[in-house]
Amino acid sequence: MELARPSRKTNGAGVQVEDTQICVVMVGLPARGKSLIAQKAQRYLRWLSIDAEVFNVGVYRRKGNKQPSADFFDVNNAEGERMRKAAAEAAVTDMLNWFRKGGIIAILDATNSTKARRRWIKERCDKEGVETLFVESKCDDEELIMSNILEVKTSSPDYEGQDPETAAQDFRKRIRNYEKVYETIDKDESDLTYLKIMNVGKQVIINAIQDYLQSRVVYYLMNLHIKQRSIWLSRHGESEWNVYGKIGGDADLSPRGEAYALKLPELVKQSFDPGEDHPLTVWTSTLKRTIATARHLPQEYNQLQWKALDELDSGVCDNMTYAEIKELYPEDFEARDQDKYNYRYRGGESYRDVVIRLEPIIMELERSENILIVTHQAILRCIYAYFMKEDQEKSPWLNVPLHTLIKLTPRAYGTEKQVFKAGVEAVSTWRGKGSVAKHEDPVEGVTTSLDV
Amino acid sequence: MDTLLTAEIAANSPRYRRRSSTFIDGVHDVPDEKASPMAPAQLYSTMSGRLFHSGRIAIVLVGLPARGKTHISVSLSRYLQWLGVKTRVFHLGDYRRATMGPDMEVPEDYFFINASATSVMLRQKILKKCREDIYAWLNHENGQVAIYDAVNPLASGRRSLAKEFQKHDVQTLFLESYVTDQNILEENARSVKISSPDFVGMDPDEAAKLYLKRIDMKIPHFETMNEPDLNYVKMINAGERIDYNNVSFGYLSTRIVFYLMNLHIKSRVTFFARAGTSSSEDSFKADAPLGDEGRAYAKKMADTLLAHREAERAAVIAAGGSPAPLKPLTVWTSTRKRTVETADYLKNLGYRVRQRSQMSQLNPGVCEKLSETAMRRLYSEEVDKHELDPYHHRYPRAESYHDLAVRLEPIILELEREHNDLLIIAHESVLRVLYGYLMACDAMHIPKLKFPRNEIIEIIPASYQNEAKRINIPDVHIDMIPGSPEDIRIPVPPSGFVSPLSGLGTPAEPATSMSKVVTPSILTPGEKAENPLSRD
């Protein structure tokens, strides 16, 4: 049914530039991975240059009551009820203000567990011409819920500094209070646009998608899972071109690069948490130096080569040193420093281009569990920026040292990083913005490095 | 259910053939050796030729006739091919027609559970041939996805099918089109029955009801998918709701769901038109407005289009079709001034116009406005590279057609979403890519497609293949007609109009060269358009 939309959609003149705004409304009991999903969706959208913001009702609630006990969430607690409603009201008001300033996708992170609450949010958004997309995460898998409870009690601000056992008990009690009033999205709400994910994507229902951007968000969310896992990132071992200061190319490993390749299996073992011992899936690019770096890893590690993980194509500058580029293409050298994210090498790629070609990789990465990626500097910068929410201004300038293994573990409230140095010497391949035309040593305290 | 459509019995399987022209939808083409190794929007390639880290896949359709299965199969195949996934559709109906010949009727009990021995044998013979072709495609022709378009009404049959594919190391994803909304069913049935002599002179609503009743009689047992152990996607009421049961499937299945979220099964046409010209100096950066002659062109183009739509409707009514009013017409332009202003005339008539920033033209980079001599002098290596691969090569600071195709992905999905008839006013480079998608052109042909200004292109969807038609706009000044050159290598500007060309800002190919361009008005003799939803 074609609903009459408010003025934003049909602005009288009949002409509109594409300006869909969407409020993604999370729905679900505590410990169903809602915050994780919200964080990830925001990160992904920003990585694709779509303005996105999370509005977490819990943050507003904590302003009034820092660490409430489970009784606060009891439906019979009138004061708690009032304060929770006020927090939702404040979050929605801020969110709508943010939309008025041109925001594109807001994620309203709260339980939104009753039909009445969802209807209220939809009405508020309708008035502003903002579309709503309800995303329910429903899960009956006790084991999964328990692991989420463990995760939350250790990382949620609600339980900061408390005894973990007491926290877990209180949290379970809070969930029971929510269960009393929880209403899943059902037939009565078939006019809502919604995505219902059951048991982490085993069953999915998608209802009444209105436009492309919504389908895009749903597509991403369908690829997520909330199982605990880590991602290991490494550059290839030092290559012969690294030694000469040349960029691009398809060179072999240097002797020191080879030493790193031999050390890598041990380094991976070292990175495992106590009790963690499982084979990883290894992804490399199609270039010699990454394949060679991964070749000593255990046989049971499945290895896949991706063309999309090949280094940023530096076009005519491939196989050159920065000094040569500066001499032959001085304007390009300068233009690249000014806007490195958007600069595209002659006949080559920009960081923005790389992000587009990496999107399928990110999707696959979201679907997968434990993955070790052996790839190249620019590619690692983009993947790292995705997980660590680095902005586009900064990410192309990150220092990604050679012979270093980075382990990223996504958690509900951010991604955890661990760094493992191989202790094998290598050249630096980092170059500061606006500085000399050669690789240099990063400046401590100034350069953002992945290994700190 | 083509027995109900005696006019449609043409035993033309196998449907796959070598491409004969870019004017024919290539979705069923067998790629020839000269075809581009990369599909138009393919982002990367692999040694095995398979993408998305998926193995070989059978997508098995489920649903009664008149549920849009063939349309879904062909559309999905078009999209996957566009992304570079080697996909082919196997319509069981083709095999039935080919096996039985044009004069034999499908036995009454053909779909019955307790069918007679002869019917069962016939069924098995047809199935066997189709399966053999599927395995040949997946095992020996480097195919990755086989789409199997048949009714598959029973759960038991689906389970054994999945088992059989698994034995051949092929993953199965079922794709059901399930309709509970009587209005959708009757609309589909109405559009099917027009071509059937059985219903001549009957009230359209009565005919649709009768048609649906016959389907129920022919296929009395149908079980909608509810098998928790199988991977399936169920589209309910043409995508209003999608249920997805994922037991073991990879990335490709969510990509397919992404596409299906945007697909609908209604039939509507797409028109392509060029923007008018500017009378001031135009360039990619200047973004000049329309000149007087450009505005005159906009009116002429719009009047021609509107008259054409009315004439088509009159023809449908004359042929006994539905006297329903025309579908609303929506106009899309880019955000470039000349395309926006070309739509102004229609906007003032009350048509809905949307501006889409992704539809701005190919960025010509540093070579904009350079003569060919200058380009050869300044960038001789680039010109050589461009000649080798005009689709993927990009000049310094420029976009390639491939870049443009990737950038247009949201537009392509929205194109599938749109329910109204659609007029797209855009730069020729954008029209080339969109046409390349809708008509499944090989990447290498896309830069060479021609859209002269005195023609509106109409793309009519049919369930088997799209059809392209060209509508002449009378009295367009000859200097305004020519298209942009197929790339940005340009002959020296002719005198006359300052900027007969859009955004590349490049001088035209000499108008006389147009006589060499073959643009027949209906381009596919012998390739009659078929009604959507008319096949099983």
PDB file of C-alpha atoms in Angstrom, chain A residues 90-337:
ATOM      1  CA  ALA A  90      15.532  11.657  25.718  1.00  0.00           C
ATOM      2  CA  ALA A  91      17.299   9.288  23.336  1.00  0.00           C
ATOM      3  CA  VAL A  92      14.558   9.561  20.697  1.00  0.00           C
ATOM      4  CA  THR A  93      14.514  13.356  20.974  1.00  0.00           C
ATOM      5  CA  ASP A  94      18.273  13.554  20.482  1.00  0.00           C
ATOM      6  CA  MET A  95      18.047  11.137  17.610  1.00  0.00           C
ATOM      7  CA  LEU A  96      15.385  13.149  15.800  1.00  0.00           C
ATOM      8  CA  ASN A  97      17.467  16.295  16.270  1.00  0.00           C
ATOM      9  CA  TRP A  98      20.373  14.459  14.736  1.00  0.00           C
ATOM     10  CA  PHE A  99      18.196  13.524  11.744  1.00  0.00           C
ATOM     11  CA  ARG A 100      17.163  17.161  11.308  1.00  0.00           C
ATOM     12  CA  LYS A 101      20.827  17.999  10.868  1.00  0.00           C
ATOM     13  CA  GLY A 102      21.036  15.543   7.983  1.00  0.00           C
ATOM     14  CA  GLY A 103      21.945  12.224   9.605  1.00  0.00           C
ATOM     15  CA  ILE A 104      21.229   9.221   7.405  1.00  0.00           C
ATOM     16  CA  ILE A 105      20.965   6.114   9.579  1.00  0.00           C
ATOM     17  CA  ALA A 106      20.413   6.097  13.350  1.00  0.00           C
ATOM     18  CA  ILE A 107      20.441   2.922  15.377  1.00  0.00           C
ATOM     19  CA  LEU A 108      18.245   3.011  18.459  1.00  0.00           C
ATOM     20  CA  ASP A 109      19.813   0.491  20.805  1.00  0.00           C
ATOM     21  CA  ALA A 110      17.374  -0.632  23.523  1.00  0.00           C
ATOM     22  CA  THR A 111      15.200  -3.649  24.265  1.00  0.00           C
ATOM     23  CA  ASN A 112      12.064  -2.046  22.758  1.00  0.00           C
ATOM     24  CA  SER A 113      10.356  -5.160  23.939  1.00  0.00           C
ATOM     25  CA  THR A 114       6.681  -4.193  23.819  1.00  0.00           C
ATOM     26  CA  LYS A 115       4.383  -3.528  20.915  1.00  0.00           C
ATOM     27  CA  ALA A 116       3.325  -0.251  22.504  1.00  0.00           C
ATOM     28  CA  ARG A 117       6.894   1.000  22.701  1.00  0.00           C
ATOM     29  CA  ARG A 118       7.569   0.064  19.071  1.00  0.00           C
ATOM     30  CA  ARG A 119       4.391   1.767  17.896  1.00  0.00           C
ATOM     31  CA  TRP A 120       5.374   4.897  19.805  1.00  0.00           C
ATOM     32  CA  ILE A 121       8.822   4.992  18.127  1.00  0.00           C
ATOM     33  CA  LYS A 122       7.300   4.453  14.703  1.00  0.00           C
ATOM     34  CA  GLU A 123       4.857   7.313  15.225  1.00  0.00           C
ATOM     35  CA  ARG A 124       7.596   9.684  16.352  1.00  0.00           C
ATOM     36  CA  CYS A 125       9.703   8.811  13.305  1.00  0.00           C
ATOM     37  CA  ASP A 126       6.772   8.953  10.861  1.00  0.00           C
ATOM     38  CA  LYS A 127       6.110  12.526  11.924  1.00  0.00           C
ATOM     39  CA  GLU A 128       9.636  13.477  10.888  1.00  0.00           C
ATOM     40  CA  GLY A 129       9.547  11.536   7.620  1.00  0.00           C
ATOM     41  CA  VAL A 130      12.099   9.079   8.955  1.00  0.00           C
ATOM     42  CA  GLU A 131      11.617   5.446   7.956  1.00  0.00           C
ATOM     43  CA  THR A 132      11.749   2.765  10.632  1.00  0.00           C
ATOM     44  CA  LEU A 133      13.366  -0.639  10.311  1.00  0.00           C
ATOM     45  CA  PHE A 134      12.873  -2.913  13.322  1.00  0.00           C
ATOM     46  CA  VAL A 135      15.588  -5.486  13.870  1.00  0.00           C
ATOM     47  CA  GLU A 136      14.742  -8.245  16.312  1.00  0.00           C
ATOM     48  CA  SER A 137      17.351 -10.661  17.542  1.00  0.00           C
ATOM     49  CA  LYS A 138      15.632 -13.693  19.010  1.00  0.00           C
ATOM     50  CA  CYS A 139      17.558 -16.540  20.481  1.00  0.00           C
ATOM     51  CA  ASP A 140      16.598 -19.700  22.361  1.00  0.00           C
ATOM     52  CA  ASP A 141      20.070 -21.211  22.399  1.00  0.00           C
ATOM     53  CA  GLU A 142      20.904 -21.262  26.133  1.00  0.00           C
ATOM     54  CA  GLU A 143      24.613 -21.712  25.565  1.00  0.00           C
ATOM     55  CA  LEU A 144      24.776 -18.647  23.370  1.00  0.00           C
ATOM     56  CA  ILE A 145      22.814 -16.572  25.841  1.00  0.00           C
ATOM     57  CA  MET A 146      25.129 -17.657  28.656  1.00  0.00           C
ATOM     58  CA  SER A 147      28.246 -16.705  26.736  1.00  0.00           C
ATOM     59  CA  ASN A 148      26.648 -13.335  26.060  1.00  0.00           C
ATOM     60  CA  ILE A 149      25.857 -12.887  29.736  1.00  0.00           C
ATOM     61  CA  LEU A 150      29.485 -13.607  30.586  1.00  0.00           C
ATOM     62  CA  GLU A 151      30.554 -11.103  27.955  1.00  0.00           C
ATOM     63  CA  VAL A 152      28.186  -8.405  29.198  1.00  0.00           C
ATOM     64  CA  LYS A 153      28.951  -8.753  32.888  1.00  0.00           C
ATOM     65  CA  THR A 154      32.632  -8.247  32.138  1.00  0.00           C
ATOM     66  CA  SER A 155      32.319  -5.368  29.685  1.00  0.00           C
ATOM     67  CA  SER A 156      29.036  -3.529  30.399  1.00  0.00           C
ATOM     68  CA  PRO A 157      29.289  -0.186  32.195  1.00  0.00           C
ATOM     69  CA  ASP A 158      26.289  -1.311  34.280  1.00  0.00           C
ATOM     70  CA  TYR A 159      28.483  -3.787  36.126  1.00  0.00           C
ATOM     71  CA  GLU A 160      31.838  -2.067  36.056  1.00  0.00           C
ATOM     72  CA  GLY A 161      33.889  -2.846  39.147  1.00  0.00           C
ATOM     73  CA  GLN A 162      31.399  -5.341  40.553  1.00  0.00           C
ATOM     74  CA  ASP A 163      31.954  -8.922  41.547  1.00  0.00           C
ATOM     75  CA  PRO A 164      31.418 -10.962  38.337  1.00  0.00           C
ATOM     76  CA  GLU A 165      29.324 -13.654  40.052  1.00  0.00           C
ATOM     77  CA  THR A 166      26.959 -11.144  41.663  1.00  0.00           C
ATOM     78  CA  ALA A 167      26.820  -9.244  38.390  1.00  0.00           C
ATOM     79  CA  ALA A 168      25.865 -12.351  36.410  1.00  0.00           C
ATOM     80  CA  GLN A 169      23.134 -13.212  38.918  1.00  0.00           C
ATOM     81  CA  ASP A 170      21.721  -9.712  38.850  1.00  0.00           C
ATOM     82  CA  PHE A 171      21.833  -9.672  35.090  1.00  0.00           C
ATOM     83  CA  ARG A 172      19.907 -12.946  34.830  1.00  0.00           C
ATOM     84  CA  LYS A 173      17.300 -11.481  37.137  1.00  0.00           C
ATOM     85  CA  ARG A 174      17.069  -8.407  34.958  1.00  0.00           C
ATOM     86  CA  ILE A 175      16.488 -10.584  31.908  1.00  0.00           C
ATOM     87  CA  ARG A 176      13.662 -12.394  33.729  1.00  0.00           C
ATOM     88  CA  ASN A 177      12.033  -9.049  34.444  1.00  0.00           C
ATOM     89  CA  TYR A 178      12.129  -8.209  30.770  1.00  0.00           C
ATOM     90  CA  GLU A 179      10.812 -11.637  29.808  1.00  0.00           C
ATOM     91  CA  LYS A 180       7.604 -10.889  31.736  1.00  0.00           C
ATOM     92  CA  VAL A 181       6.610  -8.171  29.294  1.00  0.00           C
ATOM     93  CA  TYR A 182       8.493  -9.195  26.172  1.00  0.00           C
ATOM     94  CA  GLU A 183       6.416  -9.384  22.999  1.00  0.00           C
ATOM     95  CA  THR A 184       8.085 -10.699  19.879  1.00  0.00           C
ATOM     96  CA  ILE A 185       7.229  -9.026  16.555  1.00  0.00           C
ATOM     97  CA  ASP A 186       4.289 -10.924  15.095  1.00  0.00           C
ATOM     98  CA  LYS A 187       1.307 -10.774  12.764  1.00  0.00           C
ATOM     99  CA  ASP A 188      -0.228  -7.734  14.501  1.00  0.00           C
ATOM    100  CA  GLU A 189       2.757  -5.739  13.345  1.00  0.00           C
ATOM    101  CA  SER A 190       2.837  -6.827   9.725  1.00  0.00           C
ATOM    102  CA  ASP A 191       2.626  -3.170   8.684  1.00  0.00           C
ATOM    103  CA  LEU A 192       6.089  -2.610  10.182  1.00  0.00           C
ATOM    104  CA  THR A 193       9.230  -2.956   8.159  1.00  0.00           C
ATOM    105  CA  TYR A 194      11.203  -5.505  10.084  1.00  0.00           C
ATOM    106  CA  LEU A 195      13.990  -8.024  10.096  1.00  0.00           C
ATOM    107  CA  LYS A 196      13.678 -10.871  12.557  1.00  0.00           C
ATOM    108  CA  ILE A 197      16.797 -12.919  13.078  1.00  0.00           C
ATOM    109  CA  MET A 198      16.305 -16.173  14.961  1.00  0.00           C
ATOM    110  CA  ASN A 199      19.134 -18.170  16.495  1.00  0.00           C
ATOM    111  CA  VAL A 200      21.856 -16.084  14.927  1.00  0.00           C
ATOM    112  CA  GLY A 201      20.672 -16.211  11.354  1.00  0.00           C
ATOM    113  CA  LYS A 202      19.496 -19.793  11.066  1.00  0.00           C
ATOM    114  CA  GLN A 203      16.036 -18.448  10.322  1.00  0.00           C
ATOM    115  CA  VAL A 204      15.340 -14.972   9.082  1.00  0.00           C
ATOM    116  CA  ILE A 205      12.099 -13.152   8.305  1.00  0.00           C
ATOM    117  CA  ILE A 206      12.218  -9.972   6.273  1.00  0.00           C
ATOM    118  CA  ASN A 207       9.021  -7.952   6.098  1.00  0.00           C
ATOM    119  CA  ALA A 208       7.936  -5.008   3.931  1.00  0.00           C
ATOM    120  CA  ILE A 209      11.274  -3.591   2.863  1.00  0.00           C
ATOM    121  CA  GLN A 210      10.655  -0.095   1.506  1.00  0.00           C
ATOM    122  CA  ASP A 211      13.764   0.896  -0.371  1.00  0.00           C
ATOM    123  CA  TYR A 212      17.258   0.050  -1.410  1.00  0.00           C
ATOM    124  CA  LEU A 213      19.056   1.437   1.616  1.00  0.00           C
ATOM    125  CA  GLN A 214      16.920  -0.681   3.944  1.00  0.00           C
ATOM    126  CA  SER A 215      17.665  -3.760   1.872  1.00  0.00           C
ATOM    127  CA  ARG A 216      21.332  -2.900   2.107  1.00  0.00           C
ATOM    128  CA  VAL A 217      21.240  -2.704   5.913  1.00  0.00           C
ATOM    129  CA  VAL A 218      19.291  -5.964   6.112  1.00  0.00           C
ATOM    130  CA  TYR A 219      21.794  -7.600   3.812  1.00  0.00           C
ATOM    131  CA  TYR A 220      24.639  -6.632   6.095  1.00  0.00           C
ATOM    132  CA  LEU A 221      22.851  -7.691   9.273  1.00  0.00           C
ATOM    133  CA  MET A 222      22.060 -11.068   7.773  1.00  0.00           C
ATOM    134  CA  ASN A 223      25.756 -11.695   7.437  1.00  0.00           C
ATOM    135  CA  LEU A 224      26.524 -11.040  11.082  1.00  0.00           C
ATOM    136  CA  HIS A 225      26.842 -13.620  13.781  1.00  0.00           C
ATOM    137  CA  ILE A 226      27.445 -13.019  17.467  1.00  0.00           C
ATOM    138  CA  LYS A 227      29.670 -15.969  18.196  1.00  0.00           C
ATOM    139  CA  GLN A 228      32.929 -15.179  19.902  1.00  0.00           C
ATOM    140  CA  ARG A 229      35.815 -15.228  17.433  1.00  0.00           C
ATOM    141  CA  SER A 230      38.988 -13.397  16.504  1.00  0.00           C
ATOM    142  CA  ILE A 231      40.635 -12.127  13.357  1.00  0.00           C
ATOM    143  CA  TRP A 232      44.389 -12.200  12.920  1.00  0.00           C
ATOM    144  CA  LEU A 233      46.038  -9.683  10.597  1.00  0.00           C
ATOM    145  CA  SER A 234      49.541  -9.707   9.253  1.00  0.00           C
ATOM    146  CA  ARG A 235      51.413  -8.119   6.416  1.00  0.00           C
ATOM    147  CA  HIS A 236      53.554 -10.351   4.253  1.00  0.00           C
ATOM    148  CA  GLY A 237      57.175 -10.788   5.347  1.00  0.00           C
ATOM    149  CA  GLU A 238      59.623  -8.143   4.186  1.00  0.00           C
ATOM    150  CA  SER A 239      59.926  -8.325   0.396  1.00  0.00           C
ATOM    151  CA  GLU A 240      62.819  -7.467  -1.852  1.00  0.00           C
ATOM    152  CA  TRP A 241      60.945  -4.366  -3.011  1.00  0.00           C
ATOM    153  CA  ASN A 242      60.469  -3.286   0.635  1.00  0.00           C
ATOM    154  CA  VAL A 243      64.245  -3.413   1.017  1.00  0.00           C
ATOM    155  CA  TYR A 244      64.727  -1.168  -2.034  1.00  0.00           C
ATOM    156  CA  GLY A 245      61.906   1.135  -0.924  1.00  0.00           C
ATOM    157  CA  LYS A 246      59.820   0.338  -4.005  1.00  0.00           C
ATOM    158  CA  ILE A 247      56.046   0.154  -3.895  1.00  0.00           C
ATOM    159  CA  GLY A 248      53.722  -2.400  -5.509  1.00  0.00           C
ATOM    160  CA  GLY A 249      55.119  -5.070  -7.764  1.00  0.00           C
ATOM    161  CA  ASP A 250      55.129  -8.808  -7.183  1.00  0.00           C
ATOM    162  CA  ALA A 251      58.498  -9.404  -5.567  1.00  0.00           C
ATOM    163  CA  ASP A 252      59.745 -12.394  -3.550  1.00  0.00           C
ATOM    164  CA  LEU A 253      60.462 -12.332   0.161  1.00  0.00           C
ATOM    165  CA  SER A 254      63.811 -11.052   1.385  1.00  0.00           C
ATOM    166  CA  PRO A 255      65.839 -13.373   3.655  1.00  0.00           C
ATOM    167  CA  ARG A 256      64.419 -11.532   6.666  1.00  0.00           C
ATOM    168  CA  GLY A 257      60.908 -11.887   5.212  1.00  0.00           C
ATOM    169  CA  GLU A 258      61.522 -15.606   4.892  1.00  0.00           C
ATOM    170  CA  ALA A 259      62.605 -15.698   8.547  1.00  0.00           C
ATOM    171  CA  TYR A 260      59.261 -14.094   9.465  1.00  0.00           C
ATOM    172  CA  ALA A 261      57.360 -16.678   7.411  1.00  0.00           C
ATOM    173  CA  LEU A 262      59.139 -19.429   9.377  1.00  0.00           C
ATOM    174  CA  LYS A 263      58.332 -17.727  12.653  1.00  0.00           C
ATOM    175  CA  LEU A 264      54.650 -17.087  11.863  1.00  0.00           C
ATOM    176  CA  PRO A 265      53.279 -20.501  12.975  1.00  0.00           C
ATOM    177  CA  GLU A 266      54.876 -20.066  16.390  1.00  0.00           C
ATOM    178  CA  LEU A 267      53.646 -16.484  16.622  1.00  0.00           C
ATOM    179  CA  VAL A 268      50.081 -17.620  15.924  1.00  0.00           C
ATOM    180  CA  LYS A 269      50.301 -20.262  18.682  1.00  0.00           C
ATOM    181  CA  GLN A 270      51.636 -17.594  21.020  1.00  0.00           C
ATOM    182  CA  SER A 271      48.604 -15.418  20.275  1.00  0.00           C
ATOM    183  CA  PHE A 272      46.102 -18.057  21.391  1.00  0.00           C
ATOM    184  CA  ASP A 273      44.408 -17.478  24.717  1.00  0.00           C
ATOM    185  CA  PRO A 274      44.879 -20.208  27.284  1.00  0.00           C
ATOM    186  CA  GLY A 275      42.800 -23.167  26.186  1.00  0.00           C
ATOM    187  CA  GLU A 276      42.262 -21.667  22.720  1.00  0.00           C
ATOM    188  CA  ASP A 277      43.531 -24.079  20.110  1.00  0.00           C
ATOM    189  CA  HIS A 278      41.751 -24.405  16.831  1.00  0.00           C
ATOM    190  CA  PRO A 279      42.810 -24.326  13.223  1.00  0.00           C
ATOM    191  CA  LEU A 280      42.468 -20.961  11.513  1.00  0.00           C
ATOM    192  CA  THR A 281      41.375 -20.319   7.966  1.00  0.00           C
ATOM    193  CA  VAL A 282      44.071 -18.368   6.168  1.00  0.00           C
ATOM    194  CA  TRP A 283      43.323 -15.792   3.517  1.00  0.00           C
ATOM    195  CA  THR A 284      46.106 -14.386   1.370  1.00  0.00           C
ATOM    196  CA  SER A 285      46.217 -12.196  -1.716  1.00  0.00           C
ATOM    197  CA  THR A 286      47.228 -13.642  -5.061  1.00  0.00           C
ATOM    198  CA  LEU A 287      50.678 -12.044  -4.890  1.00  0.00           C
ATOM    199  CA  LYS A 288      53.793 -14.126  -4.251  1.00  0.00           C
ATOM    200  CA  ARG A 289      54.868 -12.410  -1.076  1.00  0.00           C
ATOM    201  CA  THR A 290      51.688 -13.159   0.893  1.00  0.00           C
ATOM    202  CA  ILE A 291      51.437 -16.757  -0.309  1.00  0.00           C
ATOM    203  CA  ALA A 292      55.085 -17.336   0.615  1.00  0.00           C
ATOM    204  CA  THR A 293      54.521 -15.799   4.039  1.00  0.00           C
ATOM    205  CA  ALA A 294      51.666 -18.189   4.793  1.00  0.00           C
ATOM    206  CA  ARG A 295      53.226 -21.323   3.392  1.00  0.00           C
ATOM    207  CA  HIS A 296      54.745 -22.681   6.639  1.00  0.00           C
ATOM    208  CA  LEU A 297      51.484 -22.549   8.553  1.00  0.00           C
ATOM    209  CA  PRO A 298      50.101 -25.933   9.669  1.00  0.00           C
ATOM    210  CA  GLN A 299      48.672 -28.215   7.002  1.00  0.00           C
ATOM    211  CA  GLU A 300      45.250 -28.307   8.655  1.00  0.00           C
ATOM    212  CA  TYR A 301      44.858 -24.564   8.161  1.00  0.00           C
ATOM    213  CA  ASN A 302      42.709 -24.156   5.105  1.00  0.00           C
ATOM    214  CA  GLN A 303      44.182 -21.502   2.774  1.00  0.00           C
ATOM    215  CA  LEU A 304      42.299 -19.315   0.302  1.00  0.00           C
ATOM    216  CA  GLN A 305      43.652 -16.747  -2.149  1.00  0.00           C
ATOM    217  CA  TRP A 306      41.643 -13.620  -2.869  1.00  0.00           C
ATOM    218  CA  LYS A 307      42.315 -11.266  -5.747  1.00  0.00           C
ATOM    219  CA  ALA A 308      40.442  -8.636  -3.718  1.00  0.00           C
ATOM    220  CA  LEU A 309      43.235  -8.768  -1.099  1.00  0.00           C
ATOM    221  CA  ASP A 310      45.905  -7.692  -3.596  1.00  0.00           C
ATOM    222  CA  GLU A 311      47.763  -4.490  -2.727  1.00  0.00           C
ATOM    223  CA  LEU A 312      46.335  -1.099  -3.767  1.00  0.00           C
ATOM    224  CA  ASP A 313      47.136  -0.753  -7.438  1.00  0.00           C
ATOM    225  CA  SER A 314      49.574   2.131  -7.793  1.00  0.00           C
ATOM    226  CA  GLY A 315      49.128   2.269 -11.585  1.00  0.00           C
ATOM    227  CA  VAL A 316      52.005   3.940 -13.396  1.00  0.00           C
ATOM    228  CA  CYS A 317      53.879   4.250 -10.093  1.00  0.00           C
ATOM    229  CA  ASP A 318      53.983   0.485  -9.564  1.00  0.00           C
ATOM    230  CA  ASN A 319      57.550  -0.681  -8.864  1.00  0.00           C
ATOM    231  CA  MET A 320      58.799   2.862  -8.156  1.00  0.00           C
ATOM    232  CA  THR A 321      60.308   4.399  -5.031  1.00  0.00           C
ATOM    233  CA  TYR A 322      58.656   7.461  -3.499  1.00  0.00           C
ATOM    234  CA  ALA A 323      61.653   9.518  -4.668  1.00  0.00           C
ATOM    235  CA  GLU A 324      61.074   8.376  -8.246  1.00  0.00           C
ATOM    236  CA  ILE A 325      57.357   9.150  -8.007  1.00  0.00           C
ATOM    237  CA  LYS A 326      58.081  12.623  -6.673  1.00  0.00           C
ATOM    238  CA  GLU A 327      60.479  13.283  -9.503  1.00  0.00           C
ATOM    239  CA  LEU A 328      58.342  11.896 -12.326  1.00  0.00           C
ATOM    240  CA  TYR A 329      54.909  12.928 -11.020  1.00  0.00           C
ATOM    241  CA  PRO A 330      55.468  15.818  -8.622  1.00  0.00           C
ATOM    242  CA  GLU A 331      51.846  16.995  -8.830  1.00  0.00           C
ATOM    243  CA  ASP A 332      50.556  13.546  -8.082  1.00  0.00           C
ATOM    244  CA  PHE A 333      52.880  13.186  -5.164  1.00  0.00           C
ATOM    245  CA  GLU A 334      51.505  16.370  -3.670  1.00  0.00           C
ATOM    246  CA  ALA A 335      47.877  15.617  -4.519  1.00  0.00           C
ATOM    247  CA  ARG A 336      48.149  12.271  -2.764  1.00  0.00           C
ATOM    248  CA  ASP A 337      49.412  13.902   0.417  1.00  0.00           C
TER     249      ASP A 337
END
